[in-house]
mmCIF file with all atom_site columns, C-alpha atoms in Angstrom:
data_model
loop_
_atom_site.group_PDB
_atom_site.id
_atom_site.type_symbol
_atom_site.label_atom_id
_atom_site.label_alt_id
_atom_site.label_comp_id
_atom_site.label_asym_id
_atom_site.label_entity_id
_atom_site.label_seq_id
_atom_site.pdbx_PDB_ins_code
_atom_site.Cartn_x
_atom_site.Cartn_y
_atom_site.Cartn_z
_atom_site.occupancy
_atom_site.B_iso_or_equiv
_atom_site.pdbx_formal_charge
_atom_site.auth_seq_id
_atom_site.auth_comp_id
_atom_site.auth_asym_id
_atom_site.auth_atom_id
_atom_site.pdbx_PDB_model_num
ATOM 1   C CA . UNK A 1 1   ? -5.795  -14.528 17.464  1.00 33.00 ? 758 UNK A CA 1
ATOM 2   C CA . UNK A 1 2   ? -5.205  -10.539 17.823  1.00 35.00 ? 759 UNK A CA 1
ATOM 3   C CA . UNK A 1 3   ? -4.625  -7.936  14.717  1.00 41.00 ? 760 UNK A CA 1
ATOM 4   C CA . UNK A 1 4   ? -2.801  -4.912  15.571  1.00 42.00 ? 761 UNK A CA 1
ATOM 5   C CA . UNK A 1 5   ? -4.425  -2.088  13.082  1.00 42.00 ? 762 UNK A CA 1
ATOM 6   C CA . UNK A 1 6   ? -4.865  1.707   13.955  1.00 42.00 ? 763 UNK A CA 1
ATOM 7   C CA . UNK A 1 7   ? -8.144  3.739   13.884  1.00 41.00 ? 764 UNK A CA 1
ATOM 8   C CA . UNK A 1 8   ? -6.943  6.599   14.258  1.00 41.00 ? 765 UNK A CA 1
ATOM 9   C CA . UNK A 1 9   ? -7.914  10.228  16.495  1.00 40.00 ? 766 UNK A CA 1
ATOM 10  C CA . UNK A 1 10  ? -6.231  13.169  17.339  1.00 38.00 ? 767 UNK A CA 1
ATOM 11  C CA . UNK A 1 11  ? -5.664  12.563  20.880  1.00 39.00 ? 768 UNK A CA 1
ATOM 12  C CA . UNK A 1 12  ? -3.667  9.468   20.474  1.00 49.00 ? 769 UNK A CA 1
ATOM 13  C CA . UNK A 1 13  ? 0.204   9.652   20.422  1.00 58.00 ? 770 UNK A CA 1
ATOM 14  C CA . UNK A 1 14  ? 2.141   10.860  17.573  1.00 90.00 ? 771 UNK A CA 1
ATOM 15  C CA . UNK A 1 15  ? 3.210   7.137   16.444  1.00 90.00 ? 772 UNK A CA 1
ATOM 16  C CA . UNK A 1 16  ? 0.874   3.399   16.060  1.00 92.00 ? 773 UNK A CA 1
ATOM 17  C CA . UNK A 1 17  ? 3.800   0.562   16.770  1.00 91.00 ? 774 UNK A CA 1
ATOM 18  C CA . UNK A 1 18  ? 2.904   -2.699  14.196  1.00 93.00 ? 775 UNK A CA 1
ATOM 19  C CA . UNK A 1 19  ? 5.128   -5.445  15.308  1.00 92.00 ? 776 UNK A CA 1
ATOM 20  C CA . UNK A 1 20  ? 8.072   -3.467  16.595  1.00 92.00 ? 777 UNK A CA 1
ATOM 21  C CA . UNK A 1 21  ? 6.908   -0.859  12.886  1.00 95.00 ? 778 UNK A CA 1
ATOM 22  C CA . UNK A 1 22  ? 6.406   3.028   13.527  1.00 95.00 ? 779 UNK A CA 1
ATOM 23  C CA . UNK A 1 23  ? 3.886   4.602   11.549  1.00 96.00 ? 780 UNK A CA 1
ATOM 24  C CA . UNK A 1 24  ? 3.451   8.336   12.278  1.00 95.00 ? 781 UNK A CA 1
ATOM 25  C CA . UNK A 1 25  ? 0.288   9.874   12.632  1.00 95.00 ? 782 UNK A CA 1
ATOM 26  C CA . UNK A 1 26  ? 1.329   12.363  9.849   1.00 96.00 ? 783 UNK A CA 1
ATOM 27  C CA . UNK A 1 27  ? 3.744   12.919  7.346   1.00 95.00 ? 784 UNK A CA 1
ATOM 28  C CA . UNK A 1 28  ? 4.776   15.273  5.048   1.00 94.00 ? 785 UNK A CA 1
ATOM 29  C CA . UNK A 1 29  ? 4.208   14.608  1.110   1.00 93.00 ? 786 UNK A CA 1
ATOM 30  C CA . UNK A 1 30  ? 4.334   16.752  -1.452  1.00 88.00 ? 787 UNK A CA 1
ATOM 31  C CA . UNK A 1 31  ? 4.599   20.032  0.153   1.00 90.00 ? 788 UNK A CA 1
ATOM 32  C CA . UNK A 1 32  ? 0.873   18.718  2.317   1.00 94.00 ? 789 UNK A CA 1
ATOM 33  C CA . UNK A 1 33  ? 0.517   17.418  5.707   1.00 96.00 ? 790 UNK A CA 1
ATOM 34  C CA . UNK A 1 34  ? -0.953  13.835  5.513   1.00 97.00 ? 791 UNK A CA 1
ATOM 35  C CA . UNK A 1 35  ? -2.779  11.622  7.969   1.00 96.00 ? 792 UNK A CA 1
ATOM 36  C CA . UNK A 1 36  ? -2.564  8.356   8.841   1.00 97.00 ? 793 UNK A CA 1
ATOM 37  C CA . UNK A 1 37  ? -5.888  7.119   7.934   1.00 96.00 ? 794 UNK A CA 1
ATOM 38  C CA . UNK A 1 38  ? -5.465  3.157   9.006   1.00 96.00 ? 795 UNK A CA 1
ATOM 39  C CA . UNK A 1 39  ? -1.999  0.869   9.309   1.00 96.00 ? 796 UNK A CA 1
ATOM 40  C CA . UNK A 1 40  ? -2.690  -2.919  9.628   1.00 95.00 ? 797 UNK A CA 1
ATOM 41  C CA . UNK A 1 41  ? -0.741  -5.976  9.206   1.00 95.00 ? 798 UNK A CA 1
ATOM 42  C CA . UNK A 1 42  ? -0.482  -8.072  6.279   1.00 94.00 ? 799 UNK A CA 1
ATOM 43  C CA . UNK A 1 43  ? -0.979  -12.250 7.085   1.00 92.00 ? 800 UNK A CA 1
ATOM 44  C CA . UNK A 1 44  ? -0.380  -15.073 4.718   1.00 87.00 ? 801 UNK A CA 1
ATOM 45  C CA . UNK A 1 45  ? -1.828  -18.216 6.631   1.00 84.00 ? 802 UNK A CA 1
ATOM 46  C CA . UNK A 1 46  ? -0.360  -17.669 10.135  1.00 85.00 ? 803 UNK A CA 1
ATOM 47  C CA . UNK A 1 47  ? 2.892   -15.534 9.105   1.00 90.00 ? 804 UNK A CA 1
ATOM 48  C CA . UNK A 1 48  ? 3.156   -11.738 9.537   1.00 93.00 ? 805 UNK A CA 1
ATOM 49  C CA . UNK A 1 49  ? 4.214   -10.745 5.495   1.00 93.00 ? 806 UNK A CA 1
ATOM 50  C CA . UNK A 1 50  ? 4.567   -6.689  5.882   1.00 95.00 ? 807 UNK A CA 1
ATOM 51  C CA . UNK A 1 51  ? 2.861   -3.587  7.757   1.00 96.00 ? 808 UNK A CA 1
ATOM 52  C CA . UNK A 1 52  ? 1.249   -0.881  5.750   1.00 96.00 ? 809 UNK A CA 1
ATOM 53  C CA . UNK A 1 53  ? 0.036   1.864   6.707   1.00 97.00 ? 810 UNK A CA 1
ATOM 54  C CA . UNK A 1 54  ? -2.404  5.132   4.162   1.00 97.00 ? 811 UNK A CA 1
ATOM 55  C CA . UNK A 1 55  ? -1.830  8.346   4.586   1.00 97.00 ? 812 UNK A CA 1
ATOM 56  C CA . UNK A 1 56  ? -4.830  10.638  2.801   1.00 97.00 ? 813 UNK A CA 1
ATOM 57  C CA . UNK A 1 57  ? -5.709  14.860  3.252   1.00 95.00 ? 814 UNK A CA 1
ATOM 58  C CA . UNK A 1 58  ? -8.171  13.295  5.115   1.00 94.00 ? 815 UNK A CA 1
ATOM 59  C CA . UNK A 1 59  ? -9.883  10.319  6.751   1.00 94.00 ? 816 UNK A CA 1
ATOM 60  C CA . UNK A 1 60  ? -12.046 8.433   4.689   1.00 95.00 ? 817 UNK A CA 1
ATOM 61  C CA . UNK A 1 61  ? -13.293 5.199   5.148   1.00 92.00 ? 818 UNK A CA 1
ATOM 62  C CA . UNK A 1 62  ? -14.367 3.843   1.747   1.00 94.00 ? 819 UNK A CA 1
ATOM 63  C CA . UNK A 1 63  ? -12.527 2.753   -0.883  1.00 94.00 ? 820 UNK A CA 1
ATOM 64  C CA . UNK A 1 64  ? -14.185 4.761   -3.705  1.00 93.00 ? 821 UNK A CA 1
ATOM 65  C CA . UNK A 1 65  ? -13.323 8.043   -1.558  1.00 93.00 ? 822 UNK A CA 1
ATOM 66  C CA . UNK A 1 66  ? -9.892  7.184   -1.466  1.00 94.00 ? 823 UNK A CA 1
ATOM 67  C CA . UNK A 1 67  ? -9.738  6.371   -5.569  1.00 92.00 ? 824 UNK A CA 1
ATOM 68  C CA . UNK A 1 68  ? -11.277 9.392   -5.977  1.00 87.00 ? 825 UNK A CA 1
ATOM 69  C CA . UNK A 1 69  ? -9.012  11.662  -4.002  1.00 84.00 ? 826 UNK A CA 1
ATOM 70  C CA . UNK A 1 70  ? -6.539  12.268  -6.843  1.00 83.00 ? 827 UNK A CA 1
ATOM 71  C CA . UNK A 1 71  ? -6.747  16.244  -6.630  1.00 88.00 ? 828 UNK A CA 1
ATOM 72  C CA . UNK A 1 72  ? -4.525  15.699  -3.343  1.00 91.00 ? 829 UNK A CA 1
ATOM 73  C CA . UNK A 1 73  ? -1.430  13.888  -2.505  1.00 95.00 ? 830 UNK A CA 1
ATOM 74  C CA . UNK A 1 74  ? -1.449  10.330  -0.944  1.00 96.00 ? 831 UNK A CA 1
ATOM 75  C CA . UNK A 1 75  ? 1.194   7.346   0.337   1.00 97.00 ? 832 UNK A CA 1
ATOM 76  C CA . UNK A 1 76  ? 1.306   3.938   0.924   1.00 97.00 ? 833 UNK A CA 1
ATOM 77  C CA . UNK A 1 77  ? 4.143   2.799   3.126   1.00 97.00 ? 834 UNK A CA 1
ATOM 78  C CA . UNK A 1 78  ? 5.030   -0.841  3.044   1.00 96.00 ? 835 UNK A CA 1
ATOM 79  C CA . UNK A 1 79  ? 7.454   -2.379  5.660   1.00 97.00 ? 836 UNK A CA 1
ATOM 80  C CA . UNK A 1 80  ? 9.014   -5.987  5.121   1.00 95.00 ? 837 UNK A CA 1
ATOM 81  C CA . UNK A 1 81  ? 8.516   -8.284  8.412   1.00 96.00 ? 838 UNK A CA 1
ATOM 82  C CA . UNK A 1 82  ? 9.916   -11.238 6.690   1.00 94.00 ? 839 UNK A CA 1
ATOM 83  C CA . UNK A 1 83  ? 12.164  -12.072 3.408   1.00 93.00 ? 840 UNK A CA 1
ATOM 84  C CA . UNK A 1 84  ? 10.569  -12.321 -0.360  1.00 90.00 ? 841 UNK A CA 1
ATOM 85  C CA . UNK A 1 85  ? 11.389  -12.428 -3.737  1.00 90.00 ? 842 UNK A CA 1
ATOM 86  C CA . UNK A 1 86  ? 11.443  -9.406  -5.478  1.00 86.00 ? 843 UNK A CA 1
ATOM 87  C CA . UNK A 1 87  ? 9.974   -11.333 -8.380  1.00 86.00 ? 844 UNK A CA 1
ATOM 88  C CA . UNK A 1 88  ? 7.372   -13.343 -6.803  1.00 88.00 ? 845 UNK A CA 1
ATOM 89  C CA . UNK A 1 89  ? 6.454   -9.743  -4.931  1.00 87.00 ? 846 UNK A CA 1
ATOM 90  C CA . UNK A 1 90  ? 6.147   -8.352  -8.596  1.00 86.00 ? 847 UNK A CA 1
ATOM 91  C CA . UNK A 1 91  ? 3.576   -11.072 -9.646  1.00 88.00 ? 848 UNK A CA 1
ATOM 92  C CA . UNK A 1 92  ? 1.216   -11.532 -6.663  1.00 88.00 ? 849 UNK A CA 1
ATOM 93  C CA . UNK A 1 93  ? 0.872   -7.391  -6.336  1.00 90.00 ? 850 UNK A CA 1
ATOM 94  C CA . UNK A 1 94  ? 0.049   -7.606  -10.348 1.00 91.00 ? 851 UNK A CA 1
ATOM 95  C CA . UNK A 1 95  ? -2.359  -10.260 -10.164 1.00 92.00 ? 852 UNK A CA 1
ATOM 96  C CA . UNK A 1 96  ? -3.680  -8.647  -7.222  1.00 92.00 ? 853 UNK A CA 1
ATOM 97  C CA . UNK A 1 97  ? -4.214  -5.341  -9.797  1.00 94.00 ? 854 UNK A CA 1
ATOM 98  C CA . UNK A 1 98  ? -5.865  -7.131  -12.415 1.00 94.00 ? 855 UNK A CA 1
ATOM 99  C CA . UNK A 1 99  ? -8.211  -9.172  -10.396 1.00 95.00 ? 856 UNK A CA 1
ATOM 100 C CA . UNK A 1 100 ? -9.547  -5.813  -7.827  1.00 95.00 ? 857 UNK A CA 1
ATOM 101 C CA . UNK A 1 101 ? -9.362  -2.832  -10.403 1.00 93.00 ? 858 UNK A CA 1
ATOM 102 C CA . UNK A 1 102 ? -11.930 -2.613  -12.946 1.00 92.00 ? 859 UNK A CA 1
ATOM 103 C CA . UNK A 1 103 ? -10.691 -3.803  -16.342 1.00 93.00 ? 860 UNK A CA 1
ATOM 104 C CA . UNK A 1 104 ? -10.735 -0.036  -17.920 1.00 93.00 ? 861 UNK A CA 1
ATOM 105 C CA . UNK A 1 105 ? -8.970  0.470   -15.015 1.00 92.00 ? 862 UNK A CA 1
ATOM 106 C CA . UNK A 1 106 ? -6.198  -1.724  -15.245 1.00 93.00 ? 863 UNK A CA 1
ATOM 107 C CA . UNK A 1 107 ? -5.763  -1.351  -19.021 1.00 94.00 ? 864 UNK A CA 1
ATOM 108 C CA . UNK A 1 108 ? -4.995  1.921   -18.412 1.00 95.00 ? 865 UNK A CA 1
ATOM 109 C CA . UNK A 1 109 ? -2.243  0.846   -15.857 1.00 94.00 ? 866 UNK A CA 1
ATOM 110 C CA . UNK A 1 110 ? -0.468  -1.172  -17.801 1.00 93.00 ? 867 UNK A CA 1
ATOM 111 C CA . UNK A 1 111 ? 2.940   1.321   -17.940 1.00 92.00 ? 868 UNK A CA 1
ATOM 112 C CA . UNK A 1 112 ? 2.925   1.910   -14.368 1.00 93.00 ? 869 UNK A CA 1
ATOM 113 C CA . UNK A 1 113 ? 2.878   -1.606  -13.518 1.00 92.00 ? 870 UNK A CA 1
ATOM 114 C CA . UNK A 1 114 ? 5.262   -2.671  -15.924 1.00 91.00 ? 871 UNK A CA 1
ATOM 115 C CA . UNK A 1 115 ? 7.471   -0.156  -14.137 1.00 91.00 ? 872 UNK A CA 1
ATOM 116 C CA . UNK A 1 116 ? 6.998   -1.863  -10.574 1.00 90.00 ? 873 UNK A CA 1
ATOM 117 C CA . UNK A 1 117 ? 7.155   -5.239  -11.585 1.00 87.00 ? 874 UNK A CA 1
ATOM 118 C CA . UNK A 1 118 ? 10.690  -4.206  -13.192 1.00 87.00 ? 875 UNK A CA 1
ATOM 119 C CA . UNK A 1 119 ? 11.657  -2.820  -10.120 1.00 88.00 ? 876 UNK A CA 1
ATOM 120 C CA . UNK A 1 120 ? 10.500  -5.389  -7.861  1.00 85.00 ? 877 UNK A CA 1
ATOM 121 C CA . UNK A 1 121 ? 12.622  -7.818  -10.149 1.00 83.00 ? 878 UNK A CA 1
ATOM 122 C CA . UNK A 1 122 ? 16.200  -6.313  -10.218 1.00 84.00 ? 879 UNK A CA 1
ATOM 123 C CA . UNK A 1 123 ? 16.370  -5.935  -6.237  1.00 82.00 ? 880 UNK A CA 1
ATOM 124 C CA . UNK A 1 124 ? 15.991  -9.761  -6.546  1.00 82.00 ? 881 UNK A CA 1
ATOM 125 C CA . UNK A 1 125 ? 14.693  -9.506  -2.556  1.00 89.00 ? 882 UNK A CA 1
ATOM 126 C CA . UNK A 1 126 ? 13.667  -7.447  -0.248  1.00 90.00 ? 883 UNK A CA 1
ATOM 127 C CA . UNK A 1 127 ? 14.502  -8.359  3.174   1.00 93.00 ? 884 UNK A CA 1
ATOM 128 C CA . UNK A 1 128 ? 13.171  -7.956  6.521   1.00 95.00 ? 885 UNK A CA 1
ATOM 129 C CA . UNK A 1 129 ? 13.047  -4.593  7.808   1.00 95.00 ? 886 UNK A CA 1
ATOM 130 C CA . UNK A 1 130 ? 13.255  -3.433  3.918   1.00 95.00 ? 887 UNK A CA 1
ATOM 131 C CA . UNK A 1 131 ? 11.029  -0.666  3.130   1.00 95.00 ? 888 UNK A CA 1
ATOM 132 C CA . UNK A 1 132 ? 9.085   1.130   0.481   1.00 93.00 ? 889 UNK A CA 1
ATOM 133 C CA . UNK A 1 133 ? 6.617   4.337   -0.619  1.00 96.00 ? 890 UNK A CA 1
ATOM 134 C CA . UNK A 1 134 ? 4.313   4.368   -3.274  1.00 95.00 ? 891 UNK A CA 1
ATOM 135 C CA . UNK A 1 135 ? 3.473   8.263   -3.481  1.00 96.00 ? 892 UNK A CA 1
ATOM 136 C CA . UNK A 1 136 ? 0.599   10.351  -5.677  1.00 95.00 ? 893 UNK A CA 1
ATOM 137 C CA . UNK A 1 137 ? 1.947   13.111  -6.297  1.00 95.00 ? 894 UNK A CA 1
ATOM 138 C CA . UNK A 1 138 ? -0.792  15.297  -8.550  1.00 93.00 ? 895 UNK A CA 1
ATOM 139 C CA . UNK A 1 139 ? 1.039   16.778  -11.137 1.00 93.00 ? 896 UNK A CA 1
ATOM 140 C CA . UNK A 1 140 ? 4.281   14.581  -11.210 1.00 95.00 ? 897 UNK A CA 1
ATOM 141 C CA . UNK A 1 141 ? 2.469   11.329  -10.985 1.00 94.00 ? 898 UNK A CA 1
ATOM 142 C CA . UNK A 1 142 ? 3.472   7.807   -8.928  1.00 95.00 ? 899 UNK A CA 1
ATOM 143 C CA . UNK A 1 143 ? 7.039   7.810   -7.277  1.00 96.00 ? 900 UNK A CA 1
ATOM 144 C CA . UNK A 1 144 ? 8.341   5.085   -5.665  1.00 94.00 ? 901 UNK A CA 1
ATOM 145 C CA . UNK A 1 145 ? 10.496  4.486   -3.025  1.00 94.00 ? 902 UNK A CA 1
ATOM 146 C CA . UNK A 1 146 ? 12.757  1.899   -1.698  1.00 93.00 ? 903 UNK A CA 1
ATOM 147 C CA . UNK A 1 147 ? 14.337  2.176   1.820   1.00 94.00 ? 904 UNK A CA 1
ATOM 148 C CA . UNK A 1 148 ? 14.332  6.487   1.096   1.00 93.00 ? 905 UNK A CA 1
ATOM 149 C CA . UNK A 1 149 ? 15.502  6.422   -2.323  1.00 93.00 ? 906 UNK A CA 1
ATOM 150 C CA . UNK A 1 150 ? 13.127  7.049   -5.092  1.00 93.00 ? 907 UNK A CA 1
ATOM 151 C CA . UNK A 1 151 ? 13.573  3.897   -7.637  1.00 89.00 ? 908 UNK A CA 1
ATOM 152 C CA . UNK A 1 152 ? 11.355  4.975   -10.548 1.00 82.00 ? 909 UNK A CA 1
ATOM 153 C CA . UNK A 1 153 ? 10.833  8.104   -12.798 1.00 91.00 ? 910 UNK A CA 1
ATOM 154 C CA . UNK A 1 154 ? 7.374   9.434   -12.262 1.00 95.00 ? 911 UNK A CA 1
ATOM 155 C CA . UNK A 1 155 ? 3.920   7.066   -12.964 1.00 95.00 ? 912 UNK A CA 1
ATOM 156 C CA . UNK A 1 156 ? 2.171   9.570   -15.087 1.00 94.00 ? 913 UNK A CA 1
ATOM 157 C CA . UNK A 1 157 ? -1.279  7.649   -15.102 1.00 92.00 ? 914 UNK A CA 1
ATOM 158 C CA . UNK A 1 158 ? -3.708  8.366   -12.431 1.00 91.00 ? 915 UNK A CA 1
ATOM 159 C CA . UNK A 1 159 ? -5.412  4.569   -12.738 1.00 93.00 ? 916 UNK A CA 1
ATOM 160 C CA . UNK A 1 160 ? -1.851  3.168   -11.942 1.00 95.00 ? 917 UNK A CA 1
ATOM 161 C CA . UNK A 1 161 ? -2.658  4.473   -8.502  1.00 95.00 ? 918 UNK A CA 1
ATOM 162 C CA . UNK A 1 162 ? -6.167  3.482   -8.041  1.00 94.00 ? 919 UNK A CA 1
ATOM 163 C CA . UNK A 1 163 ? -4.809  0.202   -9.580  1.00 95.00 ? 920 UNK A CA 1
ATOM 164 C CA . UNK A 1 164 ? -2.442  0.004   -7.434  1.00 95.00 ? 921 UNK A CA 1
ATOM 165 C CA . UNK A 1 165 ? -4.841  0.795   -4.126  1.00 96.00 ? 922 UNK A CA 1
ATOM 166 C CA . UNK A 1 166 ? -7.447  -1.838  -5.094  1.00 95.00 ? 923 UNK A CA 1
ATOM 167 C CA . UNK A 1 167 ? -4.723  -4.276  -4.313  1.00 94.00 ? 924 UNK A CA 1
ATOM 168 C CA . UNK A 1 168 ? -5.647  -3.478  -0.239  1.00 95.00 ? 925 UNK A CA 1
ATOM 169 C CA . UNK A 1 169 ? -9.071  -2.047  -0.990  1.00 96.00 ? 926 UNK A CA 1
ATOM 170 C CA . UNK A 1 170 ? -11.170 -3.981  -3.627  1.00 95.00 ? 927 UNK A CA 1
ATOM 171 C CA . UNK A 1 171 ? -13.147 -6.266  -3.672  1.00 95.00 ? 928 UNK A CA 1
ATOM 172 C CA . UNK A 1 172 ? -10.649 -9.121  -3.169  1.00 94.00 ? 929 UNK A CA 1
ATOM 173 C CA . UNK A 1 173 ? -8.235  -7.933  -1.029  1.00 93.00 ? 930 UNK A CA 1
ATOM 174 C CA . UNK A 1 174 ? -5.099  -9.127  -0.106  1.00 84.00 ? 931 UNK A CA 1
ATOM 175 C CA . UNK A 1 175 ? -5.877  -9.898  3.236   1.00 92.00 ? 932 UNK A CA 1
ATOM 176 C CA . UNK A 1 176 ? -9.498  -8.336  4.390   1.00 93.00 ? 933 UNK A CA 1
ATOM 177 C CA . UNK A 1 177 ? -8.739  -7.472  7.662   1.00 94.00 ? 934 UNK A CA 1
ATOM 178 C CA . UNK A 1 178 ? -5.826  -5.378  6.520   1.00 95.00 ? 935 UNK A CA 1
ATOM 179 C CA . UNK A 1 179 ? -8.583  -3.731  3.951   1.00 96.00 ? 936 UNK A CA 1
ATOM 180 C CA . UNK A 1 180 ? -10.321 -2.978  7.831   1.00 95.00 ? 937 UNK A CA 1
ATOM 181 C CA . UNK A 1 181 ? -7.362  -1.562  9.202   1.00 96.00 ? 938 UNK A CA 1
ATOM 182 C CA . UNK A 1 182 ? -6.419  0.780   6.425   1.00 96.00 ? 939 UNK A CA 1
ATOM 183 C CA . UNK A 1 183 ? -9.985  2.296   6.097   1.00 96.00 ? 940 UNK A CA 1
ATOM 184 C CA . UNK A 1 184 ? -9.612  2.974   9.928   1.00 92.00 ? 941 UNK A CA 1
ATOM 185 C CA . UNK A 1 185 ? -11.912 0.366   10.486  1.00 87.00 ? 942 UNK A CA 1
ATOM 186 C CA . UNK A 1 186 ? -11.951 -1.154  13.792  1.00 61.00 ? 943 UNK A CA 1
ATOM 187 C CA . UNK A 1 187 ? -11.276 -5.483  13.951  1.00 50.00 ? 944 UNK A CA 1
ATOM 188 C CA . UNK A 1 188 ? -10.052 -7.213  16.715  1.00 39.00 ? 945 UNK A CA 1
ATOM 189 C CA . UNK A 1 189 ? -9.704  -10.780 15.881  1.00 39.00 ? 946 UNK A CA 1
ATOM 190 C CA . UNK A 1 190 ? -9.517  -13.606 13.469  1.00 43.00 ? 947 UNK A CA 1
ATOM 191 C CA . UNK A 1 191 ? -7.131  -13.839 10.102  1.00 46.00 ? 948 UNK A CA 1
ATOM 192 C CA . UNK A 1 192 ? -9.419  -12.919 6.878   1.00 44.00 ? 949 UNK A CA 1
ATOM 193 C CA . UNK A 1 193 ? -8.330  -12.763 2.832   1.00 44.00 ? 950 UNK A CA 1
ATOM 194 C CA . UNK A 1 194 ? -7.350  -14.188 -0.013  1.00 45.00 ? 951 UNK A CA 1
ATOM 195 C CA . UNK A 1 195 ? -4.190  -15.615 -0.253  1.00 39.00 ? 952 UNK A CA 1
#
């Protein structure tokens, strides 16, 4: 099965299309220009669950580099491709963060993790086409927006954003091919991941 992913260069188009979802190659976040580091599709078995795009100040191809880039803004943008229960999504994210984060990082991210899980549980469900964005803004913290509207107070702890990124970039990611796509590494066929 072919997998869509974005490995970008400045010579490519201004948008990347994944399952009909368009990702701009450059986004303005917190007054800074961020570039699309990579984008891909999260699969669960054979089903497309969501698309994800990772925006950074500069190209980075390792999780460690990305975790350490706390001095500038960062963005993860997710667009749902199928309906999912809000409680289930919150639980899956929490479990993935705990599984992939060092214990000390996850311990410092608990406050933010609870806020995020609560936000998703209040929404009941996310449908196909619903989108959420998680931005890291130095001096402010993490802001979570759903369908373009900020839904949370800033989560101050930088460890929360690192733990969230580990869900996709950690040692046991939600989807190995999505991890490679977000890191800008080309993968052209097959499925992989820990479902």
